[in-house]
Short mmCIF file of C-alpha atoms in Angstrom, two decimals:
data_model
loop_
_atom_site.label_atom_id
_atom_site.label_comp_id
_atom_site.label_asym_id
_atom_site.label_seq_id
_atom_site.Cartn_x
_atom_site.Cartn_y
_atom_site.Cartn_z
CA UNK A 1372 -11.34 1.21 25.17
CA UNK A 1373 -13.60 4.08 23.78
CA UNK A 1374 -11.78 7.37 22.15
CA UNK A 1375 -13.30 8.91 25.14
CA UNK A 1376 -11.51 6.81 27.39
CA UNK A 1377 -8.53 7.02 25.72
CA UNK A 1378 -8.80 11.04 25.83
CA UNK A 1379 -9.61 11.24 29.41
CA UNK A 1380 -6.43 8.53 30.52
CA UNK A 1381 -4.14 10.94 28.29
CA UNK A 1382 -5.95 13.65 30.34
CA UNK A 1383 -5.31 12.39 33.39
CA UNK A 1384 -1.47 11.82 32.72
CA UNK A 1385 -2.18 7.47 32.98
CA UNK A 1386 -0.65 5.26 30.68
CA UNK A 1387 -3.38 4.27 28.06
CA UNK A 1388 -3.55 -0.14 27.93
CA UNK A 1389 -3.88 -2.14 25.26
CA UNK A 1390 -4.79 -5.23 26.79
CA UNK A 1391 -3.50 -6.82 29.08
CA UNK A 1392 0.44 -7.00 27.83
CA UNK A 1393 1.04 -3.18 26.77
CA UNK A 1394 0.58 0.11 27.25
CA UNK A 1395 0.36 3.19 24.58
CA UNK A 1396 2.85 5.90 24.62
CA UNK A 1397 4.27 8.15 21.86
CA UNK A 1398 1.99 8.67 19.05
CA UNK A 1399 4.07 8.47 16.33
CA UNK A 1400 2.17 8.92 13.06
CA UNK A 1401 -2.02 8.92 12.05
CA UNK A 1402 -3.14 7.83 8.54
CA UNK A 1403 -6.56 6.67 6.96
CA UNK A 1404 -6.38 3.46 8.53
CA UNK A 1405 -5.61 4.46 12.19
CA UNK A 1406 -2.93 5.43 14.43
CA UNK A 1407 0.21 4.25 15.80
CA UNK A 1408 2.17 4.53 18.80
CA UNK A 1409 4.75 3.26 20.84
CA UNK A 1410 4.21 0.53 22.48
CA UNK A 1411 5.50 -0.68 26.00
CA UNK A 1412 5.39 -4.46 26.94
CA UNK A 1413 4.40 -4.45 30.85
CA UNK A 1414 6.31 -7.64 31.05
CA UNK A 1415 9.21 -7.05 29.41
CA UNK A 1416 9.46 -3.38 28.95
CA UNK A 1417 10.51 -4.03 25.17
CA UNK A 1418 9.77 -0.85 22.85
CA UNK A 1419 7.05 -1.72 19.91
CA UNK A 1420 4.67 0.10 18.01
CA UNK A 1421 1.26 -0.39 17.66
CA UNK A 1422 -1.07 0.56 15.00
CA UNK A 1423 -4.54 1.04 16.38
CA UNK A 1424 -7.13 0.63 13.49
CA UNK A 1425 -9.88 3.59 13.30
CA UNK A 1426 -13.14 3.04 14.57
CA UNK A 1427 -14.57 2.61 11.22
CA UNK A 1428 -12.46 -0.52 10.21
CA UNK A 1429 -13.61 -2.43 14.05
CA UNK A 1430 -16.96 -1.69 14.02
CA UNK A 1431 -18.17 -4.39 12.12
CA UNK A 1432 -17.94 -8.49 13.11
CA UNK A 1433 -17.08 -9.26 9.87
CA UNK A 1434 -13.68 -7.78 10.14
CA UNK A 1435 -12.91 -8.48 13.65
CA UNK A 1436 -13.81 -12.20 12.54
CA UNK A 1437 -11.08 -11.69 9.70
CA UNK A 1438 -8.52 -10.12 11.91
CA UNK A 1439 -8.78 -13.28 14.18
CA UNK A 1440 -8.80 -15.39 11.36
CA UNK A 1441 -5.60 -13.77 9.94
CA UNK A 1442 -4.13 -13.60 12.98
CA UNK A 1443 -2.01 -16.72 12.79
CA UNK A 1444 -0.75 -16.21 8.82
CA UNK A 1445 0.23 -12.91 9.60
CA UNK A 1446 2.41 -13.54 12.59
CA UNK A 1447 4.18 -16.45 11.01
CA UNK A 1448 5.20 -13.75 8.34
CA UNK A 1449 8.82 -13.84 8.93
CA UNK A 1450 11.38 -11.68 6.72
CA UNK A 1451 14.27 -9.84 6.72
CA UNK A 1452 12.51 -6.88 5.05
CA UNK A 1453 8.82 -7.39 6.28
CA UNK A 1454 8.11 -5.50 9.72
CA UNK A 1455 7.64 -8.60 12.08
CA UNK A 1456 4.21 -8.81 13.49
CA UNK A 1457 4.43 -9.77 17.12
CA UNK A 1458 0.27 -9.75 18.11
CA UNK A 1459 -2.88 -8.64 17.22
CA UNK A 1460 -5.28 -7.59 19.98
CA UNK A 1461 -9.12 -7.21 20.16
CA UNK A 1462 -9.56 -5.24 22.96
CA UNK A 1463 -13.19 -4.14 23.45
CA UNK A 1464 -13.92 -1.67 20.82
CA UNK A 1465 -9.93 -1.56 19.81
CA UNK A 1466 -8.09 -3.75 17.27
CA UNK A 1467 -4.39 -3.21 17.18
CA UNK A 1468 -1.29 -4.84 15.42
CA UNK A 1469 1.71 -5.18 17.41
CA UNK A 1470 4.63 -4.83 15.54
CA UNK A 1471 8.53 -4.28 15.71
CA UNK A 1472 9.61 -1.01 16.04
CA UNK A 1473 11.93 0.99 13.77
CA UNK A 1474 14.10 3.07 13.90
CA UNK A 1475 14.00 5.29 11.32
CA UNK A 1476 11.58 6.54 8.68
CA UNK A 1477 8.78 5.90 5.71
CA UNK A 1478 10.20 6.50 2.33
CA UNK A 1479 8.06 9.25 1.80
CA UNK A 1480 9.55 11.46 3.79
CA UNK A 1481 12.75 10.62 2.15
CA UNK A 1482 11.24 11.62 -1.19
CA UNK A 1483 10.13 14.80 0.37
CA UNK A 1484 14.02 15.77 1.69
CA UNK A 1485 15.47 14.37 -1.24
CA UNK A 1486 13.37 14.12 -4.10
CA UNK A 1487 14.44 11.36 -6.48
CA UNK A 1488 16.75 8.59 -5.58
CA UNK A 1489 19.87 7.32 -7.48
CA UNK A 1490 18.74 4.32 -9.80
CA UNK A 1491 21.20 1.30 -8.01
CA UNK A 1492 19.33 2.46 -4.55
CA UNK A 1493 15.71 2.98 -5.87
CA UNK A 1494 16.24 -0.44 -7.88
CA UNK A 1495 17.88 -2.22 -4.51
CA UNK A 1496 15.15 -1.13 -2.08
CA UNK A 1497 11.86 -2.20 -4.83
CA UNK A 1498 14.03 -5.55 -5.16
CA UNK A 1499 13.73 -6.31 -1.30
CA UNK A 1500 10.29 -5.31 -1.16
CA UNK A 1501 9.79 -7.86 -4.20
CA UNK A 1502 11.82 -10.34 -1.94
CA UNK A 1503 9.42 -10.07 0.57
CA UNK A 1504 6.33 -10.18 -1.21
CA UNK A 1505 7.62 -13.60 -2.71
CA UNK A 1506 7.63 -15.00 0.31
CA UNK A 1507 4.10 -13.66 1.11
CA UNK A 1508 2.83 -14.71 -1.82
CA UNK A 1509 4.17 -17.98 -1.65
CA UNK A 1510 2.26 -19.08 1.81
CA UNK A 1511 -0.94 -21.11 1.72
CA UNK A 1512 -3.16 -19.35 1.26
CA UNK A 1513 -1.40 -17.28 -0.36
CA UNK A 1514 -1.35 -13.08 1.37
CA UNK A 1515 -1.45 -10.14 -0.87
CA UNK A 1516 -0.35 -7.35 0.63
CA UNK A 1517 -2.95 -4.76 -1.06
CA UNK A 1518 -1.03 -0.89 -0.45
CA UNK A 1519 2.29 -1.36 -1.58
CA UNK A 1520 4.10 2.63 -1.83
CA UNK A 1521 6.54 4.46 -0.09
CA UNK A 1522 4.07 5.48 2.89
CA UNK A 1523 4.50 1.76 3.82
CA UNK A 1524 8.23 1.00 3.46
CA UNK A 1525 10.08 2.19 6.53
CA UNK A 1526 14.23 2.60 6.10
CA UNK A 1527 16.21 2.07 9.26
CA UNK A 1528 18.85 3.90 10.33
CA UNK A 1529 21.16 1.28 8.92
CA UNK A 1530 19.49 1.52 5.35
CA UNK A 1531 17.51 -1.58 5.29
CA UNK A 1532 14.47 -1.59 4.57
CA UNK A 1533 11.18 -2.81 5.50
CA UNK A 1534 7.43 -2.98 4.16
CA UNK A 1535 4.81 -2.93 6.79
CA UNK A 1536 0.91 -2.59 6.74
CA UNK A 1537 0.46 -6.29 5.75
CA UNK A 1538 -2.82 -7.28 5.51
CA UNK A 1539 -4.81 -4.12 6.73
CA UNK A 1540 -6.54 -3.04 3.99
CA UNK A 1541 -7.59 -6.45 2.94
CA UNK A 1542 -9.03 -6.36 6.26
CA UNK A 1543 -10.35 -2.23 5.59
CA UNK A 1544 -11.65 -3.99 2.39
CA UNK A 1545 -14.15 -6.75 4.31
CA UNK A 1546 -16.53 -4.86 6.23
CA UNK A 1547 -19.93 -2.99 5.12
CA UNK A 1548 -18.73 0.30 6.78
CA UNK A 1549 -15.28 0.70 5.03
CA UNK A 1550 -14.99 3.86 3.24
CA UNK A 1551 -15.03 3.16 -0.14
CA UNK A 1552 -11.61 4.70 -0.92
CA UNK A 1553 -9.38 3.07 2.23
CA UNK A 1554 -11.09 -0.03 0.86
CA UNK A 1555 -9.74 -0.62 -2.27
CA UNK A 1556 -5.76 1.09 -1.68
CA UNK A 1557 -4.49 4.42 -3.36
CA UNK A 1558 -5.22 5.21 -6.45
CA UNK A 1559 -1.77 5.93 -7.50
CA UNK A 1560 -0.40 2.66 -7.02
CA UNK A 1561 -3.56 0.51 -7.61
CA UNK A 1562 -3.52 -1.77 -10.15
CA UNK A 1563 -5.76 -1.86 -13.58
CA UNK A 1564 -7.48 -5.29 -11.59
CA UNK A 1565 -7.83 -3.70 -8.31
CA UNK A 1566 -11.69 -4.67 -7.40
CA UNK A 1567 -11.54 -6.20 -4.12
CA UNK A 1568 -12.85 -9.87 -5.46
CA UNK A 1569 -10.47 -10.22 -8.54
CA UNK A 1570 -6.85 -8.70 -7.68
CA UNK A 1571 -3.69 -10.85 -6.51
CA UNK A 1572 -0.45 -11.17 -6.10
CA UNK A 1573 0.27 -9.40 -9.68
CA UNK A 1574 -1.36 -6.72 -8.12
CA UNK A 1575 1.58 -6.11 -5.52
CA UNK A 1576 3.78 -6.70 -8.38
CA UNK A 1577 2.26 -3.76 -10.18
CA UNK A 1578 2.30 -1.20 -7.36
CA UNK A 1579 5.86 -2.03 -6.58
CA UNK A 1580 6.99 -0.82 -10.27
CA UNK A 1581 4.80 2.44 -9.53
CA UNK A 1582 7.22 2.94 -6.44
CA UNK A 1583 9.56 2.09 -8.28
CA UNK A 1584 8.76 4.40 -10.98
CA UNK A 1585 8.53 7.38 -8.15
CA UNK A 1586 11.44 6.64 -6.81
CA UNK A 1587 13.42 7.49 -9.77
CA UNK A 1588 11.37 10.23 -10.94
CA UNK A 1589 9.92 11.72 -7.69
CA UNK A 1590 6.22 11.78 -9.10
CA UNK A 1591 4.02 8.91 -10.06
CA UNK A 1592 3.31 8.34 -13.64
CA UNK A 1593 -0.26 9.24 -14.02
CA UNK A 1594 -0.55 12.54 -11.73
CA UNK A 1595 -2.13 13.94 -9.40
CA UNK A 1596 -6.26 14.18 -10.09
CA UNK A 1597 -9.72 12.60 -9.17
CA UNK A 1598 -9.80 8.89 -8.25
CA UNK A 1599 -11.14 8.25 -11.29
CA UNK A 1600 -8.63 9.98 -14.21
CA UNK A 1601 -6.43 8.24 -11.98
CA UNK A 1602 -7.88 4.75 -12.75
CA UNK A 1603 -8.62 5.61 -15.99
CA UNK A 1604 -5.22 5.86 -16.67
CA UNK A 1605 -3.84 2.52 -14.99
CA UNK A 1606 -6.23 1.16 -17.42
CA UNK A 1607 -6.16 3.21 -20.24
CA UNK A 1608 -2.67 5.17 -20.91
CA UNK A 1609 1.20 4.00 -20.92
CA UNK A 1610 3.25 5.15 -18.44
CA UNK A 1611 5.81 8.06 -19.80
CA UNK A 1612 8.85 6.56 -20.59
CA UNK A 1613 11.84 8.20 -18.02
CA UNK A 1614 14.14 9.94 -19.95
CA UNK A 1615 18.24 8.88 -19.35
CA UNK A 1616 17.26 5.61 -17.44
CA UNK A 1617 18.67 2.41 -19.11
CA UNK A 1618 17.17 0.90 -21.49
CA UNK A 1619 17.26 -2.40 -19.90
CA UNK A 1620 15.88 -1.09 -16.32
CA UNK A 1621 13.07 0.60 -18.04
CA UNK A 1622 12.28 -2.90 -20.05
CA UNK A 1623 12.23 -4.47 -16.66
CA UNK A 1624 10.11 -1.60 -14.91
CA UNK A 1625 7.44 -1.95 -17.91
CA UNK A 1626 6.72 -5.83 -17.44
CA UNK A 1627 6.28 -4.83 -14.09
CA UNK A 1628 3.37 -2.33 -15.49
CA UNK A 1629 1.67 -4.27 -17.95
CA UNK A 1630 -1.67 -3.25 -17.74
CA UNK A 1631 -2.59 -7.38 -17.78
CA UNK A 1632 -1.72 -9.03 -15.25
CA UNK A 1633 -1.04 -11.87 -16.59
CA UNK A 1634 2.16 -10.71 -18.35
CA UNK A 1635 3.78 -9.31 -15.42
CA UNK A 1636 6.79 -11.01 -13.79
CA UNK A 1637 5.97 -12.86 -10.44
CA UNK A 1638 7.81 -10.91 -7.41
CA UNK A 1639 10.30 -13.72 -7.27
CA UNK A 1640 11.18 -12.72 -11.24
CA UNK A 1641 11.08 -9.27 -10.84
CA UNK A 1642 13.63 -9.72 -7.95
CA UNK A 1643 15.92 -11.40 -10.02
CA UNK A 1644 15.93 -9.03 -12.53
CA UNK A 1645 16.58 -6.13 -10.65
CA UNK A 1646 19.33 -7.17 -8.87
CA UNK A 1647 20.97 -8.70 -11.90
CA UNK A 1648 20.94 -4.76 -12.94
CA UNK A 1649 22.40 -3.57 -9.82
CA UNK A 1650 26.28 -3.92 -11.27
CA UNK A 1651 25.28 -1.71 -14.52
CA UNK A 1652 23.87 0.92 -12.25
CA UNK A 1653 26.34 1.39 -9.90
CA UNK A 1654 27.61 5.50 -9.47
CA UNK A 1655 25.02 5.88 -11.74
CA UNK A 1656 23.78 9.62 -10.08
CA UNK A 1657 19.92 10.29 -9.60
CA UNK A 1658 18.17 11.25 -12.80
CA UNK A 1659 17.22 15.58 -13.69
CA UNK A 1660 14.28 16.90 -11.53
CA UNK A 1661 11.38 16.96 -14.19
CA UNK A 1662 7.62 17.85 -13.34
CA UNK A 1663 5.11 15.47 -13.58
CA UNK A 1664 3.27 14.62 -16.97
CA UNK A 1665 0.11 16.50 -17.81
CA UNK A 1666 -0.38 14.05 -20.98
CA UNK A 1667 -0.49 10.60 -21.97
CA UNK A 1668 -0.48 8.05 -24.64
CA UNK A 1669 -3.26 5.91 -25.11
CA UNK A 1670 -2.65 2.55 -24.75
CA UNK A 1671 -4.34 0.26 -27.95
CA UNK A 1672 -8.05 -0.80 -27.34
CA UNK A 1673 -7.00 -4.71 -27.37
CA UNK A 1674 -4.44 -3.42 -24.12
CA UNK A 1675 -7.69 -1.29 -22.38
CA UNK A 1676 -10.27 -3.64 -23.02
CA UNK A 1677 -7.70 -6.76 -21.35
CA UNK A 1678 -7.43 -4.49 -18.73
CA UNK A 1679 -10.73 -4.12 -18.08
CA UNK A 1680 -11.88 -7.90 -18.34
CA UNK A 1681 -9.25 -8.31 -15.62
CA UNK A 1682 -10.16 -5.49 -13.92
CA UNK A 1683 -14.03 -6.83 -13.80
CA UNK A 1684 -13.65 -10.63 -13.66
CA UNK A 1685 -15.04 -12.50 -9.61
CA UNK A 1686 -12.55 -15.12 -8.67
CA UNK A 1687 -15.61 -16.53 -7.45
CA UNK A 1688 -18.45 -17.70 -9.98
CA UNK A 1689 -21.56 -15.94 -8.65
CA UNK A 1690 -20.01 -13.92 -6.34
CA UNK A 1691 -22.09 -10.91 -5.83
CA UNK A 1692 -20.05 -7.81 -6.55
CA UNK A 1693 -18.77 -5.68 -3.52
CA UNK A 1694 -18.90 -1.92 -3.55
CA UNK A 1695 -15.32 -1.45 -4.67
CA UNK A 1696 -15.85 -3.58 -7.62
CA UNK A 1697 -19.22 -1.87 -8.94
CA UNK A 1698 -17.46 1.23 -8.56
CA UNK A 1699 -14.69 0.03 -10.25
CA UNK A 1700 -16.74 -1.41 -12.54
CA UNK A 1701 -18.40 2.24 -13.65
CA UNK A 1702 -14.66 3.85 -14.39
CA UNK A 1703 -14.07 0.34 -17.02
CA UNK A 1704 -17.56 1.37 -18.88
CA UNK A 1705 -15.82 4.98 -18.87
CA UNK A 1706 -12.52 3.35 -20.11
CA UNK A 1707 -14.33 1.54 -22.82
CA UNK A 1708 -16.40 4.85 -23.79
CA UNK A 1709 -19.22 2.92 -22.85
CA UNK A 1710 -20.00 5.48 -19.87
CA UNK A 1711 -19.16 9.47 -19.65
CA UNK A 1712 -16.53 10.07 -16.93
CA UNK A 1713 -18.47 12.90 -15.22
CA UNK A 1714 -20.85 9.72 -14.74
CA UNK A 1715 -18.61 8.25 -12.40
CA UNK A 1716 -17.31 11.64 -10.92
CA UNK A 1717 -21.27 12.20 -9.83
CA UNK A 1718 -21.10 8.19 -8.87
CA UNK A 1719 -18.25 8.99 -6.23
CA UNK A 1720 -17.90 12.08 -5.58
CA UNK A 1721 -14.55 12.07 -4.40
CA UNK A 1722 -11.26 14.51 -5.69
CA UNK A 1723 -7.53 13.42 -4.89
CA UNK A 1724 -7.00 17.15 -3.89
CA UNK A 1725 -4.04 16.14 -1.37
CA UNK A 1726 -5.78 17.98 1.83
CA UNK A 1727 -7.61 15.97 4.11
CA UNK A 1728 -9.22 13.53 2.33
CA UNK A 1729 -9.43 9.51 2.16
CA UNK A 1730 -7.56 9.34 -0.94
CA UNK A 1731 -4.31 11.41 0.77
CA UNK A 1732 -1.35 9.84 1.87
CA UNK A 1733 -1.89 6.99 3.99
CA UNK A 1734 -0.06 5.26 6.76
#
């Protein structure tokens, strides 16, 4: 069904289908990568919600081919703390995920009522989310989930949580149309690696100690700026240490940020670790409101230039490099000196102002 279509059903008071099982009520949130409502099973009259991808991500075979391709892996995704995929539906011009609904609602908005979170529930929830990447990561072939941050981990009700989102932007990240910035995640929680060809599970790993990292503090480590002092700083500057956490949380939360990722923890370690923390942190109370760095330390050239060859490197010998990655590629000659930074500003264009744009919050 056509936007049109859609517009003139809403118009006319019908309920809006979605194939031939459910029909679209509520619209309950819109992000970069589409929109998503409430969703009625004609059958069964069971609530769900559906996220119904933007016209730019179905507009192109190669990701529709994906989508069916995925299709099976990503319903067999079963999890406690994963959002339980129940379909996915090409429906003429549409592509939707059926999904569980929950009740409840995306950490960010938590951060906006509350700010910063106590350590032993900040360290609890990024331990679950590590549980269930394990088990993602674990399947054959193995699924990276690509936009791990608080935008896509919903909190019921009850307090548990759950990540959702799996496997859309791989599938944002496939076809020719895909706006360069929805294709390769957020630039706050994207790893050093992040190019599309060469990033994996690490990767996850990585953007879960960012959350992390927000959690307690209530801002991200490397600001708020252009996509590409963003990157630069994954790549090229240390995280600012968090003053009155433990010492041994903090050890933990930088393996989980080491700029190689070959010497971070798998999730499965990670999880450990953090919940063998949980009994020191108990009644510990949420750390002083502090504003967000302006400065960093550089990290040492061997550290940046690791980064980098990670950063760069195909998984696939001859692989011919996709857009992300020969953007991506421009910001690691900036990292290395190697190319001015206002190159790569005029290369992309693109500010993380926070109004309006690609690079805003997702969902």
């Amino acid at each position: 069904m056509s936007q049109a279509s859609a517009d003139t059903d809403a118009k006319d008071g019908r309920a809006r289908s979605l194939g031939s099982h459910y029909t679209l009520g509520e619209l309950l949130g819109r992000g970069a990568m589409g929109e998503v409502y409430v969703a009625i099973d004609v059958e069964t009259g069971e609530r769900l919600a559906a996220k119904v991808l933007r016209a730019e991500h179905t507009d192109d075979d190669e990701v529709t081919a994906r989508f069916l391709q995925e299709r099976k892996l990503l319903r067999e995704l079963r999890h406690p703390n994963i959002v339980a995929i129940r379909e996915l539906v090409v429906d003429r011009e549409q592509i939707a995920i059926i999904m569980d609904l929950i009740d409840g609602q995306d950490l960010r908005k938590r951060l906006r009522a509350e700010g910063r979170l106590a350590p032993a529930e900040a360290v609890r929830i990024c331990a679950d989310m590590l549980g269930a990447l394990s088990l993602a990561h674990g399947l054959t072939p193995p699924l990276q989930h690509r936009d791990v941050k608080p935008d896509n981990i919903l909190q019921a009700t009850d307090g548990t949580v759950f990540l959702t989102d799996f496997g859309v932007a791989r599938l944002a990240e496939t076809g020719t149309s895909v706006k360069l910035t929805t294709g390769i995640g957020t630039a706050d929680y994207m790893a050093p690696e992040m190019s599309g060809a060469s990033a994996g599970a690490p990767a996850d790993v990585y953007a879960v100690g960012i959350t992390l990292y927000e959690l307690l503090a209530g801002h991200t480590p490397f600001g708020r700026d252009s996509f590409q002092a963003i990157a630069l700083r994954h790549i090229t500057c240390q995280p600012p240490a968090l003053e009155g956490l433990p010492a041994t949380l903090w050890a933990h939360l930088s393996s989980m940020l080491a700029k190689n990722p070959a010497s971070r923890p798998t999730a499965a370690t990670a999880e450990a670790r953090l919940r063998a923390l949980l009994p020191e942190l108990a009644g510990l109370p949420a750390l002083p409101d502090t504003p967000a760095p302006t400065s960093w330390q550089q990290e040492s050239g061997g550290v940046a230039q690791s980064a980098v060859a990670a950063m760069t490197g195909s998984s696939q010998a001859g692989a011919q490099p996709s857009s992300q990655a020969t953007v991506l590629k421009g910001i690691a000659g900036a990292a290395l000196g190697e190319l001015p930074v206002a190159a790569v500003d005029a290369g992309i264009g693109l500010r993380r102002d926070g109004i309006g744009d690609d690079l805003d919050q997702q969902t």
